[in-house]
PDB file of C-alpha atoms and ligand atoms in Angstrom:
ATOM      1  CA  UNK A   6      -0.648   6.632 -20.685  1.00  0.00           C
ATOM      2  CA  UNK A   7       2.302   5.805 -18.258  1.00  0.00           C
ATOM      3  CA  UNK A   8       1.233   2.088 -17.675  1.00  0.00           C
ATOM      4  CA  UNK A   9      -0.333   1.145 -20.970  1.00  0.00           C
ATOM      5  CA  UNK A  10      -1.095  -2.708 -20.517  1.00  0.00           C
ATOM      6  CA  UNK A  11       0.353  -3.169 -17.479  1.00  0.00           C
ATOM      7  CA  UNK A  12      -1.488  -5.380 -14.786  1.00  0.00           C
ATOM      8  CA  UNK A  13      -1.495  -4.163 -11.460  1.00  0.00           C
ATOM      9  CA  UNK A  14      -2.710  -5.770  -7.923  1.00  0.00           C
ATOM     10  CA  UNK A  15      -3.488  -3.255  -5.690  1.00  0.00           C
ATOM     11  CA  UNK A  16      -4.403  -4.922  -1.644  1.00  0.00           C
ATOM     12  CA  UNK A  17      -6.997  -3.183   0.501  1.00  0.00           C
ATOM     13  CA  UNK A  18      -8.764  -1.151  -2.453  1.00  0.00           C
ATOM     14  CA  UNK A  19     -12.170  -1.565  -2.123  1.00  0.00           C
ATOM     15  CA  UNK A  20     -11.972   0.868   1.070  1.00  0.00           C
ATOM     16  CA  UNK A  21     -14.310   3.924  -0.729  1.00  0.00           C
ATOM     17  CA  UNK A  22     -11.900   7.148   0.341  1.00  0.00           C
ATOM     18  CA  UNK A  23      -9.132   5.131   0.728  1.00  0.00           C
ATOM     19  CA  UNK A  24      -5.450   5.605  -0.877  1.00  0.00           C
ATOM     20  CA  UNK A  25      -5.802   1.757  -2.414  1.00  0.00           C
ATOM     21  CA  UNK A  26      -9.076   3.005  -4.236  1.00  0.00           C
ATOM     22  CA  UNK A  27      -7.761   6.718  -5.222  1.00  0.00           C
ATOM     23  CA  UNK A  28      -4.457   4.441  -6.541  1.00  0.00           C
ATOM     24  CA  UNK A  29      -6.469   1.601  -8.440  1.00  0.00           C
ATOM     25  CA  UNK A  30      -8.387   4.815 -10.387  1.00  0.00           C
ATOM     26  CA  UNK A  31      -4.936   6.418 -11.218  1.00  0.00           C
ATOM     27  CA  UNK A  32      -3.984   3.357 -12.610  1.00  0.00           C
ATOM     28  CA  UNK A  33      -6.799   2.498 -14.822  1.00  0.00           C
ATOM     29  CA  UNK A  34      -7.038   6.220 -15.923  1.00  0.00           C
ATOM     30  CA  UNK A  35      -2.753   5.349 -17.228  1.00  0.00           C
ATOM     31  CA  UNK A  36      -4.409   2.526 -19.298  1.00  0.00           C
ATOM     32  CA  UNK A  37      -3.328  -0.195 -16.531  1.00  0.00           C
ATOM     33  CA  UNK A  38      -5.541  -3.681 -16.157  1.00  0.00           C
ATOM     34  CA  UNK A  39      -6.284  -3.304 -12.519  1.00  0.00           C
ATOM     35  CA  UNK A  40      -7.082  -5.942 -10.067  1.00  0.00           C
ATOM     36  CA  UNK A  41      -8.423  -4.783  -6.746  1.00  0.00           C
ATOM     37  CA  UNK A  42      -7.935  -7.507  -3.737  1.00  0.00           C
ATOM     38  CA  UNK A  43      -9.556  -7.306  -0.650  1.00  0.00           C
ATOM     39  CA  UNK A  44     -11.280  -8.668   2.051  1.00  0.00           C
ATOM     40  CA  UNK A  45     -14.543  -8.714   1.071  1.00  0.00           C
ATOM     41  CA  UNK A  46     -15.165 -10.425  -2.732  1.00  0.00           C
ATOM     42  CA  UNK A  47     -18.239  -8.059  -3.151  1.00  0.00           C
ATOM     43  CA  UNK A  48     -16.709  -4.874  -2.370  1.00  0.00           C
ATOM     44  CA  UNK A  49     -13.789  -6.151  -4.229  1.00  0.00           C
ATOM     45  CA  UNK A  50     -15.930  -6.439  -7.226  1.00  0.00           C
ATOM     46  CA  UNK A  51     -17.817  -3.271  -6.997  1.00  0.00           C
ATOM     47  CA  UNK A  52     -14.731  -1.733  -6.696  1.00  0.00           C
ATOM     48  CA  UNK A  53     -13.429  -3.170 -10.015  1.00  0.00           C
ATOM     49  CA  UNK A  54     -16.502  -2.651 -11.840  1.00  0.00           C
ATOM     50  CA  UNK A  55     -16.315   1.503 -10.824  1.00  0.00           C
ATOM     51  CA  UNK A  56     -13.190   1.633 -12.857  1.00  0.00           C
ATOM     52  CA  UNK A  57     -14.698   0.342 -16.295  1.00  0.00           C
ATOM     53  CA  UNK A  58     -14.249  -2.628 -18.635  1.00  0.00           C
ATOM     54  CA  UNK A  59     -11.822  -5.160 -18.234  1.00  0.00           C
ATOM     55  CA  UNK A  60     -10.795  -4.625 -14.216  1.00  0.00           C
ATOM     56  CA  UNK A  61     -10.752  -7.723 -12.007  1.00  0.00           C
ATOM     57  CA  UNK A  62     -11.845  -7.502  -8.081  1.00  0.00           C
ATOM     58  CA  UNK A  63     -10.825 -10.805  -5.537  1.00  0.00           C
ATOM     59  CA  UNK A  64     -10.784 -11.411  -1.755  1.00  0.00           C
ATOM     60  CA  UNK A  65      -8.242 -12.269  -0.129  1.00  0.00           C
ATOM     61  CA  UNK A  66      -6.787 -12.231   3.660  1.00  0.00           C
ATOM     62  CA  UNK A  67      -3.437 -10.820   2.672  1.00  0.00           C
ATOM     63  CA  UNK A  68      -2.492 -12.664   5.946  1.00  0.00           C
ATOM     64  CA  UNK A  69      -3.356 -15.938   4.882  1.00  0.00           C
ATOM     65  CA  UNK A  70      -0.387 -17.396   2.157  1.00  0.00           C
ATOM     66  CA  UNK A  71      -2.788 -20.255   0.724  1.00  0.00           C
ATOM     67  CA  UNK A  72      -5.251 -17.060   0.058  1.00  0.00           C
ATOM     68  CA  UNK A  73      -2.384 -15.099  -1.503  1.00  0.00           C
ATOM     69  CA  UNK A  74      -1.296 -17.625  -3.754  1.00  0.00           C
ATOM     70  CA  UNK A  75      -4.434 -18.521  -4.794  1.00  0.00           C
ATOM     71  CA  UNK A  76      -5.292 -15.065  -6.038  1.00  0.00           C
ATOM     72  CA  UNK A  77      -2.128 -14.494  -7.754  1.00  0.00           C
ATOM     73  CA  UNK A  78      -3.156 -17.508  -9.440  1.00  0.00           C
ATOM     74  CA  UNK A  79      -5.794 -16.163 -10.453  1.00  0.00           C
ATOM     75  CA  UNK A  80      -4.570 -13.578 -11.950  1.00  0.00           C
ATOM     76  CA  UNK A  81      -1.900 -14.753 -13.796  1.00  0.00           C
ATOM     77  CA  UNK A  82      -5.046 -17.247 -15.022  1.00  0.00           C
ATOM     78  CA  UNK A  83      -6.512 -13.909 -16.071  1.00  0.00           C
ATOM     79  CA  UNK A  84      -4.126 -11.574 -17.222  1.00  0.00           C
ATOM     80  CA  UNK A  85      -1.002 -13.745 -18.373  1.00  0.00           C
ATOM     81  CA  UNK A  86       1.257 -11.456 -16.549  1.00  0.00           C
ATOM     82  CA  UNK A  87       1.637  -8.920 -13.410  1.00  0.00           C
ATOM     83  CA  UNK A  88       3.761  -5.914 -13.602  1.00  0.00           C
ATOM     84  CA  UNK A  89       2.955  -4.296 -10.831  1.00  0.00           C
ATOM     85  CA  UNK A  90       2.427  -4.569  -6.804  1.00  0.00           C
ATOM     86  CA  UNK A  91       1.339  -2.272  -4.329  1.00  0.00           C
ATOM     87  CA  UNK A  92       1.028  -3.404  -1.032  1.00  0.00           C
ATOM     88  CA  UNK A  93      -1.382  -1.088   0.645  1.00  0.00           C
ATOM     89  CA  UNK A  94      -3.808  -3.056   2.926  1.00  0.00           C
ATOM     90  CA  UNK A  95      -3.578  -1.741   6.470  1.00  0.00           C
ATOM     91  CA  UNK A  96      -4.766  -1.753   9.697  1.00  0.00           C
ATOM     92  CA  UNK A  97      -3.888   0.738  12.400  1.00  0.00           C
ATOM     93  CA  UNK A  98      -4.804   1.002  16.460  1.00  0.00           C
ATOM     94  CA  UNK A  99      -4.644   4.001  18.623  1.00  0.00           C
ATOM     95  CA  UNK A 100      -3.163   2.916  21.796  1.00  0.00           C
ATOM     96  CA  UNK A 101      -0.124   2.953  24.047  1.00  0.00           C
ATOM     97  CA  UNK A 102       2.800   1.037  24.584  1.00  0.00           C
ATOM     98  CA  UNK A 103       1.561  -0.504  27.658  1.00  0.00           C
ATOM     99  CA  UNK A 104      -1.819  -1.017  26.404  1.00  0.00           C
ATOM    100  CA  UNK A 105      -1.050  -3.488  23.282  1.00  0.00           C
ATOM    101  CA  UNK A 106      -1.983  -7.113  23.697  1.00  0.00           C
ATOM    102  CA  UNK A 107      -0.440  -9.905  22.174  1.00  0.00           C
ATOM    103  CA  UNK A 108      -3.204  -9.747  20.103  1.00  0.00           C
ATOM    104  CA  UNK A 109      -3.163  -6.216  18.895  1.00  0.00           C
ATOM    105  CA  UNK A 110       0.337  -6.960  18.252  1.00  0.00           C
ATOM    106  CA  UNK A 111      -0.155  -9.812  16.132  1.00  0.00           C
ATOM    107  CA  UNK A 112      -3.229  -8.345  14.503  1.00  0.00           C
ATOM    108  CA  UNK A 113      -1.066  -5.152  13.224  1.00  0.00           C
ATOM    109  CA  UNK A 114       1.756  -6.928  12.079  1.00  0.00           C
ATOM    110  CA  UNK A 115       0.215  -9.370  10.793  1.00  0.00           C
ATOM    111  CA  UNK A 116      -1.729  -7.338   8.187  1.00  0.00           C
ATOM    112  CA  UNK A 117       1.147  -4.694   7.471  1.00  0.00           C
ATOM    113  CA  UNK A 118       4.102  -6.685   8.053  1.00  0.00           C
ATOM    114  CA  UNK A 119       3.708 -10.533   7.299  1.00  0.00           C
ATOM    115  CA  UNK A 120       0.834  -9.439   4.307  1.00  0.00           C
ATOM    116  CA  UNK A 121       3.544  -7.593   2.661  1.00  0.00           C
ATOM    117  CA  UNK A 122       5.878 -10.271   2.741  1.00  0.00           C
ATOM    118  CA  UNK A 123       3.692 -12.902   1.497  1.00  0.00           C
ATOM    119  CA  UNK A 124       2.277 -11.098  -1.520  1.00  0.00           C
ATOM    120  CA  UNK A 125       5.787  -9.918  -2.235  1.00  0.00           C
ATOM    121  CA  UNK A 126       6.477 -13.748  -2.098  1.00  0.00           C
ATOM    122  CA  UNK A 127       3.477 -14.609  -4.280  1.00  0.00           C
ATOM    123  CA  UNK A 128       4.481 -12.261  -7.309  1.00  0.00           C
ATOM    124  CA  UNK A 129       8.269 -12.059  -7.213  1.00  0.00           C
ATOM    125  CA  UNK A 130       8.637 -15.681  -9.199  1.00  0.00           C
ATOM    126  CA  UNK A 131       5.914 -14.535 -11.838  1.00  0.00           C
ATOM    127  CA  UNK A 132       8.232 -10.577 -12.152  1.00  0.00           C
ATOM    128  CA  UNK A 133      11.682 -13.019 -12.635  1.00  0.00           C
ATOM    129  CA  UNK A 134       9.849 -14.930 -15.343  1.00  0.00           C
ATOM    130  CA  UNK A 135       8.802 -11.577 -17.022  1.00  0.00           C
ATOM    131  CA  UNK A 136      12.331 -10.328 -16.518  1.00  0.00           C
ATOM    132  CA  UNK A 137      10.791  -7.447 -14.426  1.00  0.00           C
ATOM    133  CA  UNK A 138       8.440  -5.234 -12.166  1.00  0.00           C
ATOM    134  CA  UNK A 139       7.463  -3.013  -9.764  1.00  0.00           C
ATOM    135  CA  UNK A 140       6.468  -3.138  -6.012  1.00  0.00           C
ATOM    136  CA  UNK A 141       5.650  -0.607  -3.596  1.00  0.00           C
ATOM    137  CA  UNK A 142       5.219  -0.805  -0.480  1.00  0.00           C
ATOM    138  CA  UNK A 143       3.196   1.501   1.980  1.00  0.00           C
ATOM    139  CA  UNK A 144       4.986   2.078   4.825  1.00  0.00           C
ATOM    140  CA  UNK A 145       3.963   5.604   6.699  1.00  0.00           C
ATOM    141  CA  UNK A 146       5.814   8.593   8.294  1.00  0.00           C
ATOM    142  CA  UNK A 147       4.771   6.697  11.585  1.00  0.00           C
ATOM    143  CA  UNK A 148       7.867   4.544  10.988  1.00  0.00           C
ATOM    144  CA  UNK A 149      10.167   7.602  10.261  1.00  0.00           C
ATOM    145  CA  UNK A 150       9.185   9.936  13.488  1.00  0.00           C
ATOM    146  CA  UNK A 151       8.101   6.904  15.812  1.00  0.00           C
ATOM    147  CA  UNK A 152       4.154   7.344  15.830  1.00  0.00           C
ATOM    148  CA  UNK A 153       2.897   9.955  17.632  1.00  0.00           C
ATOM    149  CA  UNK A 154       0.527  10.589  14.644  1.00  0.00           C
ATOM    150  CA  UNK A 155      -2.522   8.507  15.700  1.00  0.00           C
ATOM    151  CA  UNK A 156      -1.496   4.640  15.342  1.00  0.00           C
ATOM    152  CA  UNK A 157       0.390   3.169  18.431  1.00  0.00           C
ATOM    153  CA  UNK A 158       4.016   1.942  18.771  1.00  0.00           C
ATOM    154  CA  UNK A 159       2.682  -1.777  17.133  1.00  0.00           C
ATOM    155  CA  UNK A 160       1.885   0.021  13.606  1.00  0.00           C
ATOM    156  CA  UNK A 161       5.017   2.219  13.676  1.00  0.00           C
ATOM    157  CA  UNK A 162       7.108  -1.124  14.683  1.00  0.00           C
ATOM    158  CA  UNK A 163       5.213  -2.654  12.014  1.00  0.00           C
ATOM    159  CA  UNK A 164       5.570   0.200   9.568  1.00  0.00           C
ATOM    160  CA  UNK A 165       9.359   0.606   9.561  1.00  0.00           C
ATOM    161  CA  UNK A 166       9.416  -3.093   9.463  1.00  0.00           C
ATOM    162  CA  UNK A 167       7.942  -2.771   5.787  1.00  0.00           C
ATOM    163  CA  UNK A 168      10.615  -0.073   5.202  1.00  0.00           C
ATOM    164  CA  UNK A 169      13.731  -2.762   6.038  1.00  0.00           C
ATOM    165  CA  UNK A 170      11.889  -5.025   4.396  1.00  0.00           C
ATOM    166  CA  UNK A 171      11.712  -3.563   0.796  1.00  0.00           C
ATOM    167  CA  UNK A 172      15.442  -2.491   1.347  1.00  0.00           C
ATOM    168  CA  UNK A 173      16.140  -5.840   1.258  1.00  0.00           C
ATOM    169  CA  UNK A 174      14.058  -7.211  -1.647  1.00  0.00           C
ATOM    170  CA  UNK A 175      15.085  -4.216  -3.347  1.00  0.00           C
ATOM    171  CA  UNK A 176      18.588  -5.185  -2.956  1.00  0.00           C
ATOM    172  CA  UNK A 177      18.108  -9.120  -3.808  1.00  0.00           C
ATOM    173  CA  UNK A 178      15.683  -8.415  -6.408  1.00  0.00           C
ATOM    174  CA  UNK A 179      17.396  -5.820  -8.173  1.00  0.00           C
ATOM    175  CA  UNK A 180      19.367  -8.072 -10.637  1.00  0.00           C
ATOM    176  CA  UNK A 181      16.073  -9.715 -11.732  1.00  0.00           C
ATOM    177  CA  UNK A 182      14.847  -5.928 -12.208  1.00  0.00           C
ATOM    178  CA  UNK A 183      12.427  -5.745 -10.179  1.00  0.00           C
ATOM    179  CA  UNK A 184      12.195  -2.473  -8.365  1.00  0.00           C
ATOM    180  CA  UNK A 185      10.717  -2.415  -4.761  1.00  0.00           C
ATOM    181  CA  UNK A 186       9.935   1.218  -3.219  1.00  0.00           C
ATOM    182  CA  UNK A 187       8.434   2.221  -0.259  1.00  0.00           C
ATOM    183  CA  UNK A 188       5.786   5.428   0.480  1.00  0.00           C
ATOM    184  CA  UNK A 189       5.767   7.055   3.617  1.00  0.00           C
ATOM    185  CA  UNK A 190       2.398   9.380   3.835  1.00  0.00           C
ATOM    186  CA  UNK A 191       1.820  11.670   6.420  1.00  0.00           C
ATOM    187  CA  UNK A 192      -1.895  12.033   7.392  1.00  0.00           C
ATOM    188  CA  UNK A 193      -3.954  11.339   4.687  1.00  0.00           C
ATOM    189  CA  UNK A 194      -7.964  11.857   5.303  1.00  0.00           C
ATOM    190  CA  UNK A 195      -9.094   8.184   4.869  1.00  0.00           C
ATOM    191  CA  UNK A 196     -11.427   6.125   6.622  1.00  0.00           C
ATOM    192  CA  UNK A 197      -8.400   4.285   8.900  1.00  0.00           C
ATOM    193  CA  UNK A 198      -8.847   6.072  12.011  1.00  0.00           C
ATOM    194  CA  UNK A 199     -12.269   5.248  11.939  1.00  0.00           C
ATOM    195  CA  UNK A 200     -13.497   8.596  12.625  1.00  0.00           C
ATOM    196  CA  UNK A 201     -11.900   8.511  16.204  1.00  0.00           C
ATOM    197  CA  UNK A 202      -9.147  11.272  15.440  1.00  0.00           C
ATOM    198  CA  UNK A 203     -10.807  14.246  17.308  1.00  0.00           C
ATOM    199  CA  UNK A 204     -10.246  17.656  15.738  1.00  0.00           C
ATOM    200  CA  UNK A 205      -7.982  19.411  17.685  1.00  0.00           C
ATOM    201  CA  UNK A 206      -5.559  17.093  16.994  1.00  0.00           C
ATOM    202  CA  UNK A 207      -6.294  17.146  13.631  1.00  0.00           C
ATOM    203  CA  UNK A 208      -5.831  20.860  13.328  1.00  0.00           C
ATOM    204  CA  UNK A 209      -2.429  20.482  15.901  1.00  0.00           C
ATOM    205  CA  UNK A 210      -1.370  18.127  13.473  1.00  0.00           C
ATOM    206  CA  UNK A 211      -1.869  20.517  10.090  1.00  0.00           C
ATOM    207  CA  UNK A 212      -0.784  23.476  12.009  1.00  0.00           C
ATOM    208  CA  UNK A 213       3.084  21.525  11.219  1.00  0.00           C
ATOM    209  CA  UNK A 214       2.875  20.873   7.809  1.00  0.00           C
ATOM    210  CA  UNK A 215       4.423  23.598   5.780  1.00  0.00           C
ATOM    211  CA  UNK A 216       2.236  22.643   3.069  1.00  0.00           C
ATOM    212  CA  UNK A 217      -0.701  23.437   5.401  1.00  0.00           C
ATOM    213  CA  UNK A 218      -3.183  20.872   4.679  1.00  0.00           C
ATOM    214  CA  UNK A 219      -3.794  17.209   5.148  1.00  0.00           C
ATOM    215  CA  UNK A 220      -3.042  14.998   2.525  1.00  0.00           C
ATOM    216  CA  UNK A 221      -5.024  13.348   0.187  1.00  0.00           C
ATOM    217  CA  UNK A 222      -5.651   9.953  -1.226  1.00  0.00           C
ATOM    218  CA  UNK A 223      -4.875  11.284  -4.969  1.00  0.00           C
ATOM    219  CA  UNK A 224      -1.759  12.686  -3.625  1.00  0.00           C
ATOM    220  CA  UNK A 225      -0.222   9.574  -2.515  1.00  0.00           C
ATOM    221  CA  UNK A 226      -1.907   7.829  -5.470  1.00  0.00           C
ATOM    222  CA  UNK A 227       0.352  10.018  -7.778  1.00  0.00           C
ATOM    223  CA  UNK A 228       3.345   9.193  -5.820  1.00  0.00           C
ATOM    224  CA  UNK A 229       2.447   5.446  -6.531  1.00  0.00           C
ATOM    225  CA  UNK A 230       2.091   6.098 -10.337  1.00  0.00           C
ATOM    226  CA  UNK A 231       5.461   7.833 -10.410  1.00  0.00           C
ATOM    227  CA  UNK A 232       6.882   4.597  -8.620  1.00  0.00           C
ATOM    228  CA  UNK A 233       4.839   2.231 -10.593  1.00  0.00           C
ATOM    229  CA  UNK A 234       5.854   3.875 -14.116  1.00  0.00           C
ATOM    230  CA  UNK A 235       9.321   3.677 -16.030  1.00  0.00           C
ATOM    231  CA  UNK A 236       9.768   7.057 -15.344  1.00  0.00           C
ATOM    232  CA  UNK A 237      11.177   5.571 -12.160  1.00  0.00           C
ATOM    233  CA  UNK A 238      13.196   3.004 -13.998  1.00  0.00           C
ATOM    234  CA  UNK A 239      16.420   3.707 -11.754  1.00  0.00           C
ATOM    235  CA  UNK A 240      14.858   4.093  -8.381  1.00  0.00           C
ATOM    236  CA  UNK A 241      15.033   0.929  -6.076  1.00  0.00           C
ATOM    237  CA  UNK A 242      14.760   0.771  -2.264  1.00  0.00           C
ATOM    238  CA  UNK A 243      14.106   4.815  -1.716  1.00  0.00           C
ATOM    239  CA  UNK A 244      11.311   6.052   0.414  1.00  0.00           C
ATOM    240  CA  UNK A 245       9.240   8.534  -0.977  1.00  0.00           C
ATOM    241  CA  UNK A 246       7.688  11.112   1.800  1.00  0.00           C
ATOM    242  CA  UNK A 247       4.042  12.284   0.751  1.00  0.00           C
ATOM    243  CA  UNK A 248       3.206  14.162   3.719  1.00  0.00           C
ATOM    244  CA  UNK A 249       3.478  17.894   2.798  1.00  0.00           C
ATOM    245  CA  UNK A 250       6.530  18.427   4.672  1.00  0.00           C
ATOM    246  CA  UNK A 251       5.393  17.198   7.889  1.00  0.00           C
ATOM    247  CA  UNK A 252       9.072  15.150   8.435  1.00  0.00           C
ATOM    248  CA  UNK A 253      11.835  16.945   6.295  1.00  0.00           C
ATOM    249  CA  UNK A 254      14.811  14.840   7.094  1.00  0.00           C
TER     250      UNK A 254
HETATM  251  P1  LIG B 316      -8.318   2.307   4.659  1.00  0.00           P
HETATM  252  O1  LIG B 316      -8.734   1.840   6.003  1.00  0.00           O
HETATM  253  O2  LIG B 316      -9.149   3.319   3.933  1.00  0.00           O
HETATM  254  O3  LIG B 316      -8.099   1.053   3.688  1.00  0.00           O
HETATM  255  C1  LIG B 316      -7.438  -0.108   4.097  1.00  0.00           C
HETATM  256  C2  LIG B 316      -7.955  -1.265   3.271  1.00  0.00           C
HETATM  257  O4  LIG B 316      -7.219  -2.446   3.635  1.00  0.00           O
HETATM  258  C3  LIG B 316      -9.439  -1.581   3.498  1.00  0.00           C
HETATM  259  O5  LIG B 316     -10.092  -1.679   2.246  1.00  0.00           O
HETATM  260  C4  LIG B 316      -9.414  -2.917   4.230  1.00  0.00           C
HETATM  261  O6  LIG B 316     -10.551  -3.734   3.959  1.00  0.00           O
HETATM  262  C5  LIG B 316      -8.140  -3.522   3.677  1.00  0.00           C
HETATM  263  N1  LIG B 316      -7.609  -4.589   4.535  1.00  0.00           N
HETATM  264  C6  LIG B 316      -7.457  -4.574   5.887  1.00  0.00           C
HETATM  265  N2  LIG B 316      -6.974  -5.748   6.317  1.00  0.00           N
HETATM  266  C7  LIG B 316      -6.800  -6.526   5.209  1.00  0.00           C
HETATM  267  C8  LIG B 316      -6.333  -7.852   5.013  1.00  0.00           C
HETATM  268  N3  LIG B 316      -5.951  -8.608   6.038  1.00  0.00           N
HETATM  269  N4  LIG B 316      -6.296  -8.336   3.748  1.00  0.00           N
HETATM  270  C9  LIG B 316      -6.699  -7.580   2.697  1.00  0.00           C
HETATM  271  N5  LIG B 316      -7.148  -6.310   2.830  1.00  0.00           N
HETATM  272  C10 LIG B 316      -7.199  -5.792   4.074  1.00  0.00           C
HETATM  273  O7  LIG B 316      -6.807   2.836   4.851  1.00  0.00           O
HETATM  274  P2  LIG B 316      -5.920   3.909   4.068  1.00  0.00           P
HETATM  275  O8  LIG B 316      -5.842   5.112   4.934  1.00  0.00           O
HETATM  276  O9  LIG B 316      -6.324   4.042   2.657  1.00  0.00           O
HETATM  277  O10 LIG B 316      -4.490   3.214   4.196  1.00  0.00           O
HETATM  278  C11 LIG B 316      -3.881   2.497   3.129  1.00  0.00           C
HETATM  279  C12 LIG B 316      -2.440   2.210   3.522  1.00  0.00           C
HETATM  280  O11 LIG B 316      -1.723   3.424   3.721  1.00  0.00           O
HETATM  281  C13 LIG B 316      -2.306   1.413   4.819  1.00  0.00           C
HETATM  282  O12 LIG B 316      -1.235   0.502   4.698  1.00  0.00           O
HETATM  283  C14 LIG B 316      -1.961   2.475   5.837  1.00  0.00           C
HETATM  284  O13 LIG B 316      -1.287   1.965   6.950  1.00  0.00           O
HETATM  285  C15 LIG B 316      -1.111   3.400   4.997  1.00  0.00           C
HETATM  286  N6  LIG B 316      -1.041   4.766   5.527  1.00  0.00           N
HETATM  287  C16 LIG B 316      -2.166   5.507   5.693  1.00  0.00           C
HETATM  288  C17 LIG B 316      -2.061   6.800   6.203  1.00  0.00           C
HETATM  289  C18 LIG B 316      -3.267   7.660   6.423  1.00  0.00           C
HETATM  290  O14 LIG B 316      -3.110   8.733   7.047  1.00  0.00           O
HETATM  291  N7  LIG B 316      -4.430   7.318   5.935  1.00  0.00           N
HETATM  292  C19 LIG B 316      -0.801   7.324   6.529  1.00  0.00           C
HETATM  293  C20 LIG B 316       0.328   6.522   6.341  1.00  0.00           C
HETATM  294  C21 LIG B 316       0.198   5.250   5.829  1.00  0.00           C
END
């Protein structure tokens, strides 16, 4: 059991197939207390109740700081501690540089960018008090090889903005020991492109991964573990590639 008692918040878990979901059921299978935040409470919920006994599911806009906080609090009125973060809820868009709209912009940034920052925000004070934790980050290989995958220039922008970003908290946060670490997955079948990937370009995209396959959720759900776990006690700021050699750098 590599997190035995630990409490972990997982954002954007309820999604069924997703790689918050395949991550929350890693966790509670390592004995972890797992609380599953999303957008929608009932999902949330459901999703919580799937793992067994003693899992927690909330809502919450990770966009929206009074929404944050107020889970958080929550939790810490539930649990008594948090050890680990993993800032997962995304959003992506399939569109060109000339296409994106203030909007669009705002919308993907908002969700990967800012909603990483603020939950980061919400839980480092409670990881000082504890004298410790660990938060990862999803960034993707998007950020690493400048899109061209299937989300537009926005969510790569917004991607290796998450990747500067844990740098830094891992660097500021390190002497309170808490770790921050960042994933980078290649293409991992999900629901995010909404079924609007066509197939050739699926099989043009696993026709360049050495590993010859797309990933799955469970794959970058181990990564996670690894990352969450003390048997990654001395790692802070690294990105970890899970995309079957799509990017070897
Ligand atoms: P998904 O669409 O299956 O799940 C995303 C979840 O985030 C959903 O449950 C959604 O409700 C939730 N969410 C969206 N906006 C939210 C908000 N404002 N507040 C709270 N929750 C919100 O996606 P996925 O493929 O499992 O992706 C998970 C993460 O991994 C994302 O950050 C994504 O960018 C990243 N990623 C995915 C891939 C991939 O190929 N699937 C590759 C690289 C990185």
């Amino acid at each position: 059991m590599l997190l035995k008692n630990k409490v972990a918040i997982i954002t954007g878990a309820a999604s069924e197939r997703g790689i918050g979901r395949a991550t929350a059921m890693c966790f509670a299978s390592q004995g972890a207390r797992v609380v599953i935040l999303d957008l929608d409470e009932a999902a949330a919920q459901k999703a919580a109740s799937q793992l067994g006994e003693g899992h927690l599911g909330l809502a919450a806009n990770v966009t929206d700081p009074d929404a944050v906080q107020r889970a958080v609090t929550h939790v810490i009125n539930t649990f008594g501690r948090i050890d680990v973060l993993v800032n997962n809820a995304g959003i992506t868009q399939p569109v060109k540089t000339l296409e994106i709209s203030v909007s669009d912009y705002n919308r993907i940034l908002d969700v990967n960018l800012k909603g990483t920052l603020l939950m980061s925000q919400a839980v480092i004070p409670v990881m000082q008090k504890q004298g410790g934790g660990s938060v990862i980050c999803l960034s993707s290989v998007s950020a690493q090889r400048g899109g061209g995958i299937f989300g537009g220039p926005h969510y790569s922008a917004a991607k290796a903005g998450v990747l500067g970003l844990t740098k830094a908290m891992a660097r500021e946060f390190g002497p309170d020991q808490i770790r921050f670490n960042a994933l980078t997955p290649g293409l991992i079948h999900t629901d995010i492109t909404g079924g609007l990937m066509q197939d050739a370009r699926r099989h043009a995209i696993i026709d360049a991964i050495p590993l010859g396959r797309l990933g799955r959720a469970e794959d970058v759900a181990h990564a996670a573990l690894f990352l969450a776990s003390d048997l990654s006690a001395y790692l802070t700021g690294i990105t970890l590639d899970v995309n079957g050699g799509m990017l070897i750098h």
